[in-house]
Amino acid sequence: MPELPEVETIARGLAKRVTGDVVESVWLGQKKEPLKSPASEIAATLEQSRISAVRRMGKHIVFDLEQDHVARTRPERQSKGPSPAKSRKPNRKRKSTQTSSTIQTESGEGVCPSRTRVQWIVHLGMTGRLQVCEPRDEVAKHTHAILKLSSGRELRFVDPRRFGRLSVAQAGDFDATGIEPLEVDLDRFLTLFRGRKTPIKSALLNQKLLRGVGNIYADESLFRAGLRPRRRASTITRDQLAKLLIAVKEVLSEAIALGGSSISDYVNSDGEEGFFQLQHRVYGRESEPCLVCKTPIKRVVIAGRSSHYCPKCQK
Ligand SMILES: [Zn+2]
């Protein structure tokens, strides 16, 4: 499952490749699970929209889109190429949104050249991938969306297990819950754990507190901070939490830096390969010697998730 650093890396890679491109047409598959917004709404939102930015919010990839209404007068391109299933007809009718005062004529011509800001939000789930492809590239099994871009390339969403989600935000106001772990300051970080009797590990994984810190990175951060995953959050001192915050930021930043070097492999045709993984110090190393003190690493289950720690280095 892609975690925050992977999603950040993927978002950065996509930003380099598709920013400025215009979505000419959209094909959506017949499977319902990946579509969190109605298919017609996703198609209508994406088509003829210019991708102004791609960024990560929590574990979501957010495409900021501008709908230039004048651009709608261009003749529609014939959709062709390999389609794994019958196309869904995109809904051409568009409801006006909060940010748009544009009135459209029957032909789709914009009366007012104003731009509407909307967003396409992708959550990769367990096995989701976004691929930038040439139209001649074979359409992978489990392709659920194909965006034809004005550059001639295609952006495809592939997801064998279908835990990924595609949605749109009409007012461009998508907001993931929680705080960005890479942006949070110490004061705010301290307030997240004040009075919490849950294990610190659970608190770190709680997406309502911090967005996007996954299991691996929580274990690695706790090791670096010298804190046991079962420690009650409320019993941890200010100094220890300060250390934990530094550890969280370090672990995520290091993983992003590593991911950045392999980005082309990931976004390209074969999404499976390519991530250089952070050298795990505790995660997945049950019974192996601690890299610091050689004590065997322990594994416990907290809230259904495996947690790894060194019983000597972590208190
Ligand atoms: Zn140790």
PDB file of C-alpha atoms and ligand atoms in Angstrom:
ATOM      1  CA  MET A   1       0.000   0.000   0.000  1.00  0.00           C
ATOM      2  CA  PRO A   2       1.487   3.348  -0.934  1.00  0.00           C
ATOM      3  CA  GLU A   3       2.200   5.455   2.113  1.00  0.00           C
ATOM      4  CA  LEU A   4       2.726   9.201   2.388  1.00  0.00           C
ATOM      5  CA  PRO A   5       6.261   9.287   0.925  1.00  0.00           C
ATOM      6  CA  GLU A   6       5.246   7.161  -2.047  1.00  0.00           C
ATOM      7  CA  VAL A   7       2.159   9.278  -2.666  1.00  0.00           C
ATOM      8  CA  GLU A   8       4.279  12.438  -2.421  1.00  0.00           C
ATOM      9  CA  THR A   9       6.765  10.985  -4.895  1.00  0.00           C
ATOM     10  CA  ILE A  10       4.019   9.950  -7.293  1.00  0.00           C
ATOM     11  CA  ALA A  11       2.339  13.368  -7.038  1.00  0.00           C
ATOM     12  CA  ARG A  12       5.649  15.130  -7.765  1.00  0.00           C
ATOM     13  CA  GLY A  13       6.299  12.891 -10.737  1.00  0.00           C
ATOM     14  CA  LEU A  14       2.837  13.478 -12.124  1.00  0.00           C
ATOM     15  CA  ALA A  15       3.170  17.217 -11.568  1.00  0.00           C
ATOM     16  CA  LYS A  16       6.272  17.246 -13.778  1.00  0.00           C
ATOM     17  CA  ARG A  17       4.567  15.257 -16.493  1.00  0.00           C
ATOM     18  CA  VAL A  18       1.032  16.566 -16.764  1.00  0.00           C
ATOM     19  CA  THR A  19       0.900  20.095 -15.351  1.00  0.00           C
ATOM     20  CA  GLY A  20      -0.419  22.419 -18.039  1.00  0.00           C
ATOM     21  CA  ASP A  21      -1.966  19.602 -20.027  1.00  0.00           C
ATOM     22  CA  VAL A  22      -5.664  19.673 -20.902  1.00  0.00           C
ATOM     23  CA  VAL A  23      -7.949  16.691 -20.474  1.00  0.00           C
ATOM     24  CA  GLU A  24      -9.621  16.201 -23.834  1.00  0.00           C
ATOM     25  CA  SER A  25     -11.802  13.230 -23.043  1.00  0.00           C
ATOM     26  CA  VAL A  26     -12.390  10.726 -20.312  1.00  0.00           C
ATOM     27  CA  TRP A  27     -13.191   7.042 -20.426  1.00  0.00           C
ATOM     28  CA  LEU A  28     -14.424   5.380 -17.250  1.00  0.00           C
ATOM     29  CA  GLY A  29     -14.820   1.650 -16.751  1.00  0.00           C
ATOM     30  CA  GLN A  30     -17.934  -0.154 -15.631  1.00  0.00           C
ATOM     31  CA  LYS A  31     -16.744  -1.089 -12.147  1.00  0.00           C
ATOM     32  CA  LYS A  32     -18.461   1.036  -9.548  1.00  0.00           C
ATOM     33  CA  GLU A  33     -16.092   0.711  -6.605  1.00  0.00           C
ATOM     34  CA  PRO A  34     -13.347   3.080  -7.799  1.00  0.00           C
ATOM     35  CA  LEU A  35     -15.805   5.902  -8.427  1.00  0.00           C
ATOM     36  CA  LYS A  36     -16.573   7.860  -5.303  1.00  0.00           C
ATOM     37  CA  SER A  37     -18.306  10.561  -7.329  1.00  0.00           C
ATOM     38  CA  PRO A  38     -20.821   9.660 -10.066  1.00  0.00           C
ATOM     39  CA  ALA A  39     -19.160   8.742 -13.372  1.00  0.00           C
ATOM     40  CA  SER A  40     -21.008  11.469 -15.245  1.00  0.00           C
ATOM     41  CA  GLU A  41     -19.839  14.068 -12.757  1.00  0.00           C
ATOM     42  CA  ILE A  42     -16.218  12.917 -12.917  1.00  0.00           C
ATOM     43  CA  ALA A  43     -16.245  12.977 -16.724  1.00  0.00           C
ATOM     44  CA  ALA A  44     -17.960  16.365 -16.915  1.00  0.00           C
ATOM     45  CA  THR A  45     -15.535  17.848 -14.392  1.00  0.00           C
ATOM     46  CA  LEU A  46     -12.404  16.538 -16.054  1.00  0.00           C
ATOM     47  CA  GLU A  47     -13.200  17.059 -19.719  1.00  0.00           C
ATOM     48  CA  GLN A  48     -11.707  20.215 -21.185  1.00  0.00           C
ATOM     49  CA  SER A  49     -10.105  21.077 -17.872  1.00  0.00           C
ATOM     50  CA  ARG A  50      -6.529  22.259 -17.674  1.00  0.00           C
ATOM     51  CA  ILE A  51      -4.352  20.643 -15.019  1.00  0.00           C
ATOM     52  CA  SER A  52      -2.888  23.587 -13.140  1.00  0.00           C
ATOM     53  CA  ALA A  53      -1.197  21.614 -10.352  1.00  0.00           C
ATOM     54  CA  VAL A  54      -0.793  18.120  -8.924  1.00  0.00           C
ATOM     55  CA  ARG A  55      -0.062  17.764  -5.219  1.00  0.00           C
ATOM     56  CA  ARG A  56      -0.405  15.455  -2.278  1.00  0.00           C
ATOM     57  CA  MET A  57      -2.834  16.000   0.574  1.00  0.00           C
ATOM     58  CA  GLY A  58      -2.483  13.270   3.164  1.00  0.00           C
ATOM     59  CA  LYS A  59      -2.500  10.111   1.074  1.00  0.00           C
ATOM     60  CA  HIS A  60      -4.623  11.698  -1.644  1.00  0.00           C
ATOM     61  CA  ILE A  61      -3.328  12.946  -4.980  1.00  0.00           C
ATOM     62  CA  VAL A  62      -5.117  16.174  -5.826  1.00  0.00           C
ATOM     63  CA  PHE A  63      -5.265  17.510  -9.388  1.00  0.00           C
ATOM     64  CA  ASP A  64      -6.151  21.204  -9.378  1.00  0.00           C
ATOM     65  CA  LEU A  65      -8.118  21.886 -12.523  1.00  0.00           C
ATOM     66  CA  GLU A  66      -9.161  25.037 -14.303  1.00  0.00           C
ATOM     67  CA  GLN A  67     -12.145  24.928 -16.563  1.00  0.00           C
ATOM     68  CA  ASP A  68     -11.654  27.524 -19.224  1.00  0.00           C
ATOM     69  CA  HIS A  69     -15.146  27.886 -20.573  1.00  0.00           C
ATOM     70  CA  VAL A  70     -14.048  29.438 -23.858  1.00  0.00           C
ATOM     71  CA  ALA A  71     -12.099  26.280 -24.599  1.00  0.00           C
ATOM     72  CA  ARG A  72     -15.370  24.402 -24.702  1.00  0.00           C
ATOM     73  CA  THR A  73     -16.176  25.748 -28.145  1.00  0.00           C
ATOM     74  CA  ARG A  74     -13.462  23.530 -29.629  1.00  0.00           C
ATOM     75  CA  PRO A  75     -14.763  20.567 -31.582  1.00  0.00           C
ATOM     76  CA  GLU A  76     -14.760  17.409 -29.622  1.00  0.00           C
ATOM     77  CA  ARG A  77     -12.170  14.871 -30.580  1.00  0.00           C
ATOM     78  CA  GLN A  78     -13.221  11.448 -31.581  1.00  0.00           C
ATOM     79  CA  SER A  79     -12.371   9.069 -28.818  1.00  0.00           C
ATOM     80  CA  LYS A  80     -10.442   6.135 -30.163  1.00  0.00           C
ATOM     81  CA  GLY A  81      -7.850   3.624 -29.153  1.00  0.00           C
ATOM     82  CA  PRO A  82      -7.969   0.553 -27.037  1.00  0.00           C
ATOM     83  CA  SER A  83     -10.843   0.636 -24.621  1.00  0.00           C
ATOM     84  CA  PRO A  84     -11.192  -2.368 -22.373  1.00  0.00           C
ATOM     85  CA  ALA A  85     -14.924  -1.861 -22.076  1.00  0.00           C
ATOM     86  CA  LYS A  86     -17.726   0.181 -23.521  1.00  0.00           C
ATOM     87  CA  SER A  87     -17.422   3.893 -22.945  1.00  0.00           C
ATOM     88  CA  ARG A  88     -19.670   5.674 -20.574  1.00  0.00           C
ATOM     89  CA  LYS A  89     -21.228   8.658 -22.158  1.00  0.00           C
ATOM     90  CA  PRO A  90     -20.056  11.723 -20.326  1.00  0.00           C
ATOM     91  CA  ASN A  91     -22.700  14.048 -19.052  1.00  0.00           C
ATOM     92  CA  ARG A  92     -22.396  17.294 -20.915  1.00  0.00           C
ATOM     93  CA  LYS A  93     -24.722  19.214 -18.683  1.00  0.00           C
ATOM     94  CA  ARG A  94     -23.007  21.049 -15.929  1.00  0.00           C
ATOM     95  CA  LYS A  95     -24.497  22.548 -12.860  1.00  0.00           C
ATOM     96  CA  SER A  96     -23.088  25.885 -11.892  1.00  0.00           C
ATOM     97  CA  THR A  97     -20.827  25.745  -8.889  1.00  0.00           C
ATOM     98  CA  GLN A  98     -20.202  28.132  -6.058  1.00  0.00           C
ATOM     99  CA  THR A  99     -17.148  29.569  -7.701  1.00  0.00           C
ATOM    100  CA  SER A 100     -18.593  29.914 -11.169  1.00  0.00           C
ATOM    101  CA  SER A 101     -20.776  32.671 -12.437  1.00  0.00           C
ATOM    102  CA  THR A 102     -20.474  31.450 -15.979  1.00  0.00           C
ATOM    103  CA  ILE A 103     -23.590  30.835 -17.984  1.00  0.00           C
ATOM    104  CA  GLN A 104     -23.262  28.351 -20.772  1.00  0.00           C
ATOM    105  CA  THR A 105     -25.147  28.350 -24.013  1.00  0.00           C
ATOM    106  CA  GLU A 106     -26.602  25.256 -25.640  1.00  0.00           C
ATOM    107  CA  SER A 107     -23.489  24.782 -27.743  1.00  0.00           C
ATOM    108  CA  GLY A 108     -21.347  24.794 -24.648  1.00  0.00           C
ATOM    109  CA  GLU A 109     -19.835  28.151 -25.470  1.00  0.00           C
ATOM    110  CA  GLY A 110     -18.935  30.175 -22.420  1.00  0.00           C
ATOM    111  CA  VAL A 111     -20.588  33.555 -22.219  1.00  0.00           C
ATOM    112  CA  CYS A 112     -18.149  34.663 -19.596  1.00  0.00           C
ATOM    113  CA  PRO A 113     -14.495  33.646 -19.967  1.00  0.00           C
ATOM    114  CA  SER A 114     -14.073  33.130 -16.256  1.00  0.00           C
ATOM    115  CA  ARG A 115     -12.424  30.011 -14.962  1.00  0.00           C
ATOM    116  CA  THR A 116     -13.888  27.523 -12.569  1.00  0.00           C
ATOM    117  CA  ARG A 117     -11.610  25.805 -10.142  1.00  0.00           C
ATOM    118  CA  VAL A 118     -12.380  22.178  -9.560  1.00  0.00           C
ATOM    119  CA  GLN A 119     -10.365  19.190  -8.370  1.00  0.00           C
ATOM    120  CA  TRP A 120      -9.874  15.584  -9.239  1.00  0.00           C
ATOM    121  CA  ILE A 121      -8.930  13.545  -6.199  1.00  0.00           C
ATOM    122  CA  VAL A 122      -7.286  10.151  -6.452  1.00  0.00           C
ATOM    123  CA  HIS A 123      -6.689   7.788  -3.559  1.00  0.00           C
ATOM    124  CA  LEU A 124      -4.543   4.863  -4.628  1.00  0.00           C
ATOM    125  CA  GLY A 125      -5.882   2.475  -1.989  1.00  0.00           C
ATOM    126  CA  MET A 126      -3.871  -0.742  -1.863  1.00  0.00           C
ATOM    127  CA  THR A 127      -2.904  -1.342  -5.477  1.00  0.00           C
ATOM    128  CA  GLY A 128      -3.896   1.788  -7.423  1.00  0.00           C
ATOM    129  CA  ARG A 129      -1.499   3.293  -9.964  1.00  0.00           C
ATOM    130  CA  LEU A 130      -1.551   6.354 -12.165  1.00  0.00           C
ATOM    131  CA  GLN A 131       0.301   5.827 -15.403  1.00  0.00           C
ATOM    132  CA  VAL A 132       1.310   8.371 -18.002  1.00  0.00           C
ATOM    133  CA  CYS A 133       1.181   6.411 -21.258  1.00  0.00           C
ATOM    134  CA  GLU A 134       1.316   6.759 -24.997  1.00  0.00           C
ATOM    135  CA  PRO A 135      -2.017   5.845 -26.614  1.00  0.00           C
ATOM    136  CA  ARG A 136      -0.355   2.883 -28.334  1.00  0.00           C
ATOM    137  CA  ASP A 137       0.731   1.398 -24.983  1.00  0.00           C
ATOM    138  CA  GLU A 138      -1.271  -1.660 -24.127  1.00  0.00           C
ATOM    139  CA  VAL A 139      -4.141  -0.961 -21.770  1.00  0.00           C
ATOM    140  CA  ALA A 140      -3.399  -2.883 -18.588  1.00  0.00           C
ATOM    141  CA  LYS A 141      -5.924  -5.221 -17.030  1.00  0.00           C
ATOM    142  CA  HIS A 142      -7.943  -3.486 -14.314  1.00  0.00           C
ATOM    143  CA  THR A 143      -7.782  -0.069 -15.978  1.00  0.00           C
ATOM    144  CA  HIS A 144     -10.676   1.973 -14.584  1.00  0.00           C
ATOM    145  CA  ALA A 145     -10.074   5.396 -16.109  1.00  0.00           C
ATOM    146  CA  ILE A 146      -8.297   6.811 -19.149  1.00  0.00           C
ATOM    147  CA  LEU A 147      -7.820  10.545 -19.570  1.00  0.00           C
ATOM    148  CA  LYS A 148      -6.789  11.606 -23.057  1.00  0.00           C
ATOM    149  CA  LEU A 149      -4.554  14.649 -22.786  1.00  0.00           C
ATOM    150  CA  SER A 150      -4.006  17.408 -25.329  1.00  0.00           C
ATOM    151  CA  SER A 151      -0.283  16.549 -25.371  1.00  0.00           C
ATOM    152  CA  GLY A 152      -1.267  13.267 -27.025  1.00  0.00           C
ATOM    153  CA  ARG A 153      -0.523  11.170 -23.969  1.00  0.00           C
ATOM    154  CA  GLU A 154      -2.933   9.374 -21.700  1.00  0.00           C
ATOM    155  CA  LEU A 155      -3.217   9.322 -17.953  1.00  0.00           C
ATOM    156  CA  ARG A 156      -4.558   5.972 -16.814  1.00  0.00           C
ATOM    157  CA  PHE A 157      -5.791   4.738 -13.462  1.00  0.00           C
ATOM    158  CA  VAL A 158      -5.179   1.040 -12.901  1.00  0.00           C
ATOM    159  CA  ASP A 159      -6.222  -0.781  -9.748  1.00  0.00           C
ATOM    160  CA  PRO A 160      -6.495  -4.585  -9.536  1.00  0.00           C
ATOM    161  CA  ARG A 161      -7.930  -4.725  -6.029  1.00  0.00           C
ATOM    162  CA  ARG A 162     -10.191  -1.691  -6.416  1.00  0.00           C
ATOM    163  CA  PHE A 163      -9.617  -0.088  -3.032  1.00  0.00           C
ATOM    164  CA  GLY A 164      -8.552   3.091  -4.793  1.00  0.00           C
ATOM    165  CA  ARG A 165     -11.020   5.948  -5.170  1.00  0.00           C
ATOM    166  CA  LEU A 166     -11.638   8.651  -7.754  1.00  0.00           C
ATOM    167  CA  SER A 167     -13.701  11.691  -6.913  1.00  0.00           C
ATOM    168  CA  VAL A 168     -14.151  15.333  -7.824  1.00  0.00           C
ATOM    169  CA  ALA A 169     -14.601  18.456  -5.717  1.00  0.00           C
ATOM    170  CA  GLN A 170     -16.685  21.020  -7.543  1.00  0.00           C
ATOM    171  CA  ALA A 171     -15.691  24.057  -5.531  1.00  0.00           C
ATOM    172  CA  GLY A 172     -12.018  23.130  -5.475  1.00  0.00           C
ATOM    173  CA  ASP A 173     -12.204  22.896  -1.712  1.00  0.00           C
ATOM    174  CA  PHE A 174     -11.187  19.305  -1.047  1.00  0.00           C
ATOM    175  CA  ASP A 175      -9.802  19.002   2.424  1.00  0.00           C
ATOM    176  CA  ALA A 176      -8.349  15.817   3.815  1.00  0.00           C
ATOM    177  CA  THR A 177      -8.816  15.429   7.557  1.00  0.00           C
ATOM    178  CA  GLY A 178      -5.940  15.888   9.967  1.00  0.00           C
ATOM    179  CA  ILE A 179      -2.746  17.922   9.832  1.00  0.00           C
ATOM    180  CA  GLU A 180       0.145  17.490   7.414  1.00  0.00           C
ATOM    181  CA  PRO A 181       2.899  15.764   9.409  1.00  0.00           C
ATOM    182  CA  LEU A 182       5.609  17.518   7.413  1.00  0.00           C
ATOM    183  CA  GLU A 183       4.138  20.946   8.134  1.00  0.00           C
ATOM    184  CA  VAL A 184       2.949  20.687  11.732  1.00  0.00           C
ATOM    185  CA  ASP A 185       4.846  22.763  14.317  1.00  0.00           C
ATOM    186  CA  LEU A 186       5.711  21.589  17.813  1.00  0.00           C
ATOM    187  CA  ASP A 187       2.929  23.434  19.653  1.00  0.00           C
ATOM    188  CA  ARG A 188       0.281  21.962  17.420  1.00  0.00           C
ATOM    189  CA  PHE A 189       1.897  18.544  17.584  1.00  0.00           C
ATOM    190  CA  LEU A 190       1.824  18.619  21.402  1.00  0.00           C
ATOM    191  CA  THR A 191      -1.883  19.449  21.479  1.00  0.00           C
ATOM    192  CA  LEU A 192      -2.671  16.406  19.329  1.00  0.00           C
ATOM    193  CA  PHE A 193      -1.615  14.016  22.086  1.00  0.00           C
ATOM    194  CA  ARG A 194      -2.597  15.942  25.201  1.00  0.00           C
ATOM    195  CA  GLY A 195      -4.803  13.816  27.460  1.00  0.00           C
ATOM    196  CA  ARG A 196      -4.898  10.905  25.018  1.00  0.00           C
ATOM    197  CA  LYS A 197      -4.868   7.580  26.788  1.00  0.00           C
ATOM    198  CA  THR A 198      -4.431   5.572  23.597  1.00  0.00           C
ATOM    199  CA  PRO A 199      -1.067   4.025  22.723  1.00  0.00           C
ATOM    200  CA  ILE A 200       1.159   6.514  20.930  1.00  0.00           C
ATOM    201  CA  LYS A 201       1.275   4.161  17.954  1.00  0.00           C
ATOM    202  CA  SER A 202      -2.516   4.336  17.558  1.00  0.00           C
ATOM    203  CA  ALA A 203      -2.433   8.099  17.908  1.00  0.00           C
ATOM    204  CA  LEU A 204       0.185   8.377  15.168  1.00  0.00           C
ATOM    205  CA  LEU A 205      -1.970   6.253  12.857  1.00  0.00           C
ATOM    206  CA  ASN A 206      -5.133   8.224  13.647  1.00  0.00           C
ATOM    207  CA  GLN A 207      -5.837  10.068  10.387  1.00  0.00           C
ATOM    208  CA  LYS A 208      -7.953  12.644  12.202  1.00  0.00           C
ATOM    209  CA  LEU A 209      -4.830  13.818  14.032  1.00  0.00           C
ATOM    210  CA  LEU A 210      -2.059  13.479  11.463  1.00  0.00           C
ATOM    211  CA  ARG A 211      -2.846  12.681   7.870  1.00  0.00           C
ATOM    212  CA  GLY A 212      -0.911  10.039   6.056  1.00  0.00           C
ATOM    213  CA  VAL A 213       1.468   8.554   8.650  1.00  0.00           C
ATOM    214  CA  GLY A 214       1.267   4.831   7.961  1.00  0.00           C
ATOM    215  CA  ASN A 215       2.290   1.755   9.886  1.00  0.00           C
ATOM    216  CA  ILE A 216       5.900   1.473   8.688  1.00  0.00           C
ATOM    217  CA  TYR A 217       6.737   5.115   9.232  1.00  0.00           C
ATOM    218  CA  ALA A 218       5.066   5.181  12.664  1.00  0.00           C
ATOM    219  CA  ASP A 219       7.228   2.238  13.825  1.00  0.00           C
ATOM    220  CA  GLU A 220      10.404   3.768  12.411  1.00  0.00           C
ATOM    221  CA  SER A 221       9.664   7.162  13.983  1.00  0.00           C
ATOM    222  CA  LEU A 222       8.981   5.657  17.395  1.00  0.00           C
ATOM    223  CA  PHE A 223      12.268   3.757  17.251  1.00  0.00           C
ATOM    224  CA  ARG A 224      14.211   6.896  16.444  1.00  0.00           C
ATOM    225  CA  ALA A 225      12.461   8.755  19.255  1.00  0.00           C
ATOM    226  CA  GLY A 226      13.102   5.912  21.743  1.00  0.00           C
ATOM    227  CA  LEU A 227       9.410   5.435  22.504  1.00  0.00           C
ATOM    228  CA  ARG A 228       7.576   2.135  22.776  1.00  0.00           C
ATOM    229  CA  PRO A 229       4.522   1.876  20.547  1.00  0.00           C
ATOM    230  CA  ARG A 230       2.293   0.944  23.510  1.00  0.00           C
ATOM    231  CA  ARG A 231       3.229   4.016  25.575  1.00  0.00           C
ATOM    232  CA  ARG A 232       0.141   6.003  26.382  1.00  0.00           C
ATOM    233  CA  ALA A 233       0.291   9.245  24.481  1.00  0.00           C
ATOM    234  CA  SER A 234      -0.637  11.314  27.550  1.00  0.00           C
ATOM    235  CA  THR A 235       2.371  10.014  29.541  1.00  0.00           C
ATOM    236  CA  ILE A 236       4.955  11.194  27.022  1.00  0.00           C
ATOM    237  CA  THR A 237       6.857  14.316  28.018  1.00  0.00           C
ATOM    238  CA  ARG A 238       7.133  17.453  25.970  1.00  0.00           C
ATOM    239  CA  ASP A 239      10.804  16.772  25.252  1.00  0.00           C
ATOM    240  CA  GLN A 240      10.054  13.241  24.094  1.00  0.00           C
ATOM    241  CA  LEU A 241       7.256  14.467  21.834  1.00  0.00           C
ATOM    242  CA  ALA A 242       9.614  17.082  20.423  1.00  0.00           C
ATOM    243  CA  LYS A 243      12.012  14.258  19.607  1.00  0.00           C
ATOM    244  CA  LEU A 244       9.178  12.253  18.083  1.00  0.00           C
ATOM    245  CA  LEU A 245       8.139  15.120  15.836  1.00  0.00           C
ATOM    246  CA  ILE A 246      11.701  15.452  14.542  1.00  0.00           C
ATOM    247  CA  ALA A 247      11.800  11.682  13.978  1.00  0.00           C
ATOM    248  CA  VAL A 248       8.489  11.659  12.057  1.00  0.00           C
ATOM    249  CA  LYS A 249       9.662  14.469   9.791  1.00  0.00           C
ATOM    250  CA  GLU A 250      13.068  12.851   9.261  1.00  0.00           C
ATOM    251  CA  VAL A 251      11.682   9.442   8.404  1.00  0.00           C
ATOM    252  CA  LEU A 252       9.131  10.826   5.944  1.00  0.00           C
ATOM    253  CA  SER A 253      11.597  13.235   4.342  1.00  0.00           C
ATOM    254  CA  GLU A 254      14.242  10.543   3.910  1.00  0.00           C
ATOM    255  CA  ALA A 255      11.714   8.224   2.305  1.00  0.00           C
ATOM    256  CA  ILE A 256      10.557  10.990  -0.047  1.00  0.00           C
ATOM    257  CA  ALA A 257      14.161  11.741  -0.998  1.00  0.00           C
ATOM    258  CA  LEU A 258      14.736   8.060  -1.810  1.00  0.00           C
ATOM    259  CA  GLY A 259      11.486   7.792  -3.734  1.00  0.00           C
ATOM    260  CA  GLY A 260      12.335  10.825  -5.790  1.00  0.00           C
ATOM    261  CA  SER A 261      15.208   9.065  -7.498  1.00  0.00           C
ATOM    262  CA  SER A 262      13.042   6.253  -8.810  1.00  0.00           C
ATOM    263  CA  ILE A 263      10.005   8.210  -9.805  1.00  0.00           C
ATOM    264  CA  SER A 264      10.113   7.618 -13.538  1.00  0.00           C
ATOM    265  CA  ASP A 265       9.996   3.893 -13.026  1.00  0.00           C
ATOM    266  CA  TYR A 266       6.978   4.198 -10.844  1.00  0.00           C
ATOM    267  CA  VAL A 267       4.852   6.428 -12.984  1.00  0.00           C
ATOM    268  CA  ASN A 268       5.856   4.745 -16.213  1.00  0.00           C
ATOM    269  CA  SER A 269       4.312   1.701 -17.765  1.00  0.00           C
ATOM    270  CA  ASP A 270       5.133  -0.761 -15.042  1.00  0.00           C
ATOM    271  CA  GLY A 271       4.110   0.796 -11.788  1.00  0.00           C
ATOM    272  CA  GLU A 272       5.119  -2.081  -9.576  1.00  0.00           C
ATOM    273  CA  GLU A 273       8.854  -1.640  -9.577  1.00  0.00           C
ATOM    274  CA  GLY A 274      11.043   1.196  -8.633  1.00  0.00           C
ATOM    275  CA  PHE A 275      10.859   2.371  -5.061  1.00  0.00           C
ATOM    276  CA  PHE A 276      14.068   2.339  -3.131  1.00  0.00           C
ATOM    277  CA  GLN A 277      12.873   1.576   0.321  1.00  0.00           C
ATOM    278  CA  LEU A 278      14.016   3.306   3.391  1.00  0.00           C
ATOM    279  CA  GLN A 279      16.293   0.992   5.341  1.00  0.00           C
ATOM    280  CA  HIS A 280      13.911  -0.197   8.022  1.00  0.00           C
ATOM    281  CA  ARG A 281      15.444  -0.267  11.484  1.00  0.00           C
ATOM    282  CA  VAL A 282      12.580  -2.080  13.213  1.00  0.00           C
ATOM    283  CA  TYR A 283       9.660  -2.578  10.835  1.00  0.00           C
ATOM    284  CA  GLY A 284       9.486  -6.145   9.568  1.00  0.00           C
ATOM    285  CA  ARG A 285      12.584  -7.145  11.584  1.00  0.00           C
ATOM    286  CA  GLU A 286      10.997  -9.301  14.301  1.00  0.00           C
ATOM    287  CA  SER A 287      13.625 -11.377  16.188  1.00  0.00           C
ATOM    288  CA  GLU A 288      16.450  -9.754  14.237  1.00  0.00           C
ATOM    289  CA  PRO A 289      19.064  -7.880  16.297  1.00  0.00           C
ATOM    290  CA  CYS A 290      18.508  -4.180  16.972  1.00  0.00           C
ATOM    291  CA  LEU A 291      20.895  -2.169  14.800  1.00  0.00           C
ATOM    292  CA  VAL A 292      21.923  -0.171  17.874  1.00  0.00           C
ATOM    293  CA  CYS A 293      22.083  -2.652  20.802  1.00  0.00           C
ATOM    294  CA  LYS A 294      21.637  -6.098  19.175  1.00  0.00           C
ATOM    295  CA  THR A 295      18.592  -6.934  21.359  1.00  0.00           C
ATOM    296  CA  PRO A 296      16.074  -8.947  19.297  1.00  0.00           C
ATOM    297  CA  ILE A 297      13.316  -6.754  17.854  1.00  0.00           C
ATOM    298  CA  LYS A 298       9.876  -7.501  19.255  1.00  0.00           C
ATOM    299  CA  ARG A 299       6.585  -7.515  17.435  1.00  0.00           C
ATOM    300  CA  VAL A 300       3.253  -6.763  19.100  1.00  0.00           C
ATOM    301  CA  VAL A 301      -0.191  -6.151  17.649  1.00  0.00           C
ATOM    302  CA  ILE A 302      -1.782  -2.822  18.489  1.00  0.00           C
ATOM    303  CA  ALA A 303      -5.250  -2.053  17.172  1.00  0.00           C
ATOM    304  CA  GLY A 304      -4.878  -4.847  14.641  1.00  0.00           C
ATOM    305  CA  ARG A 305      -1.582  -3.592  13.234  1.00  0.00           C
ATOM    306  CA  SER A 306       1.862  -5.105  13.663  1.00  0.00           C
ATOM    307  CA  SER A 307       4.191  -2.940  15.680  1.00  0.00           C
ATOM    308  CA  HIS A 308       7.928  -3.511  15.913  1.00  0.00           C
ATOM    309  CA  TYR A 309      10.236  -2.133  18.566  1.00  0.00           C
ATOM    310  CA  CYS A 310      13.468  -2.671  20.456  1.00  0.00           C
ATOM    311  CA  PRO A 311      12.663  -3.452  24.101  1.00  0.00           C
ATOM    312  CA  LYS A 312      15.973  -1.947  25.208  1.00  0.00           C
ATOM    313  CA  CYS A 313      16.213   1.228  23.126  1.00  0.00           C
ATOM    314  CA  GLN A 314      12.545   2.153  23.403  1.00  0.00           C
ATOM    315  CA  LYS A 315      10.921   3.064  26.718  1.00  0.00           C
TER     316      LYS A 315
HETATM  317 ZN    ZN B   1      18.071  -1.533  20.688  1.00  0.00          ZN
END
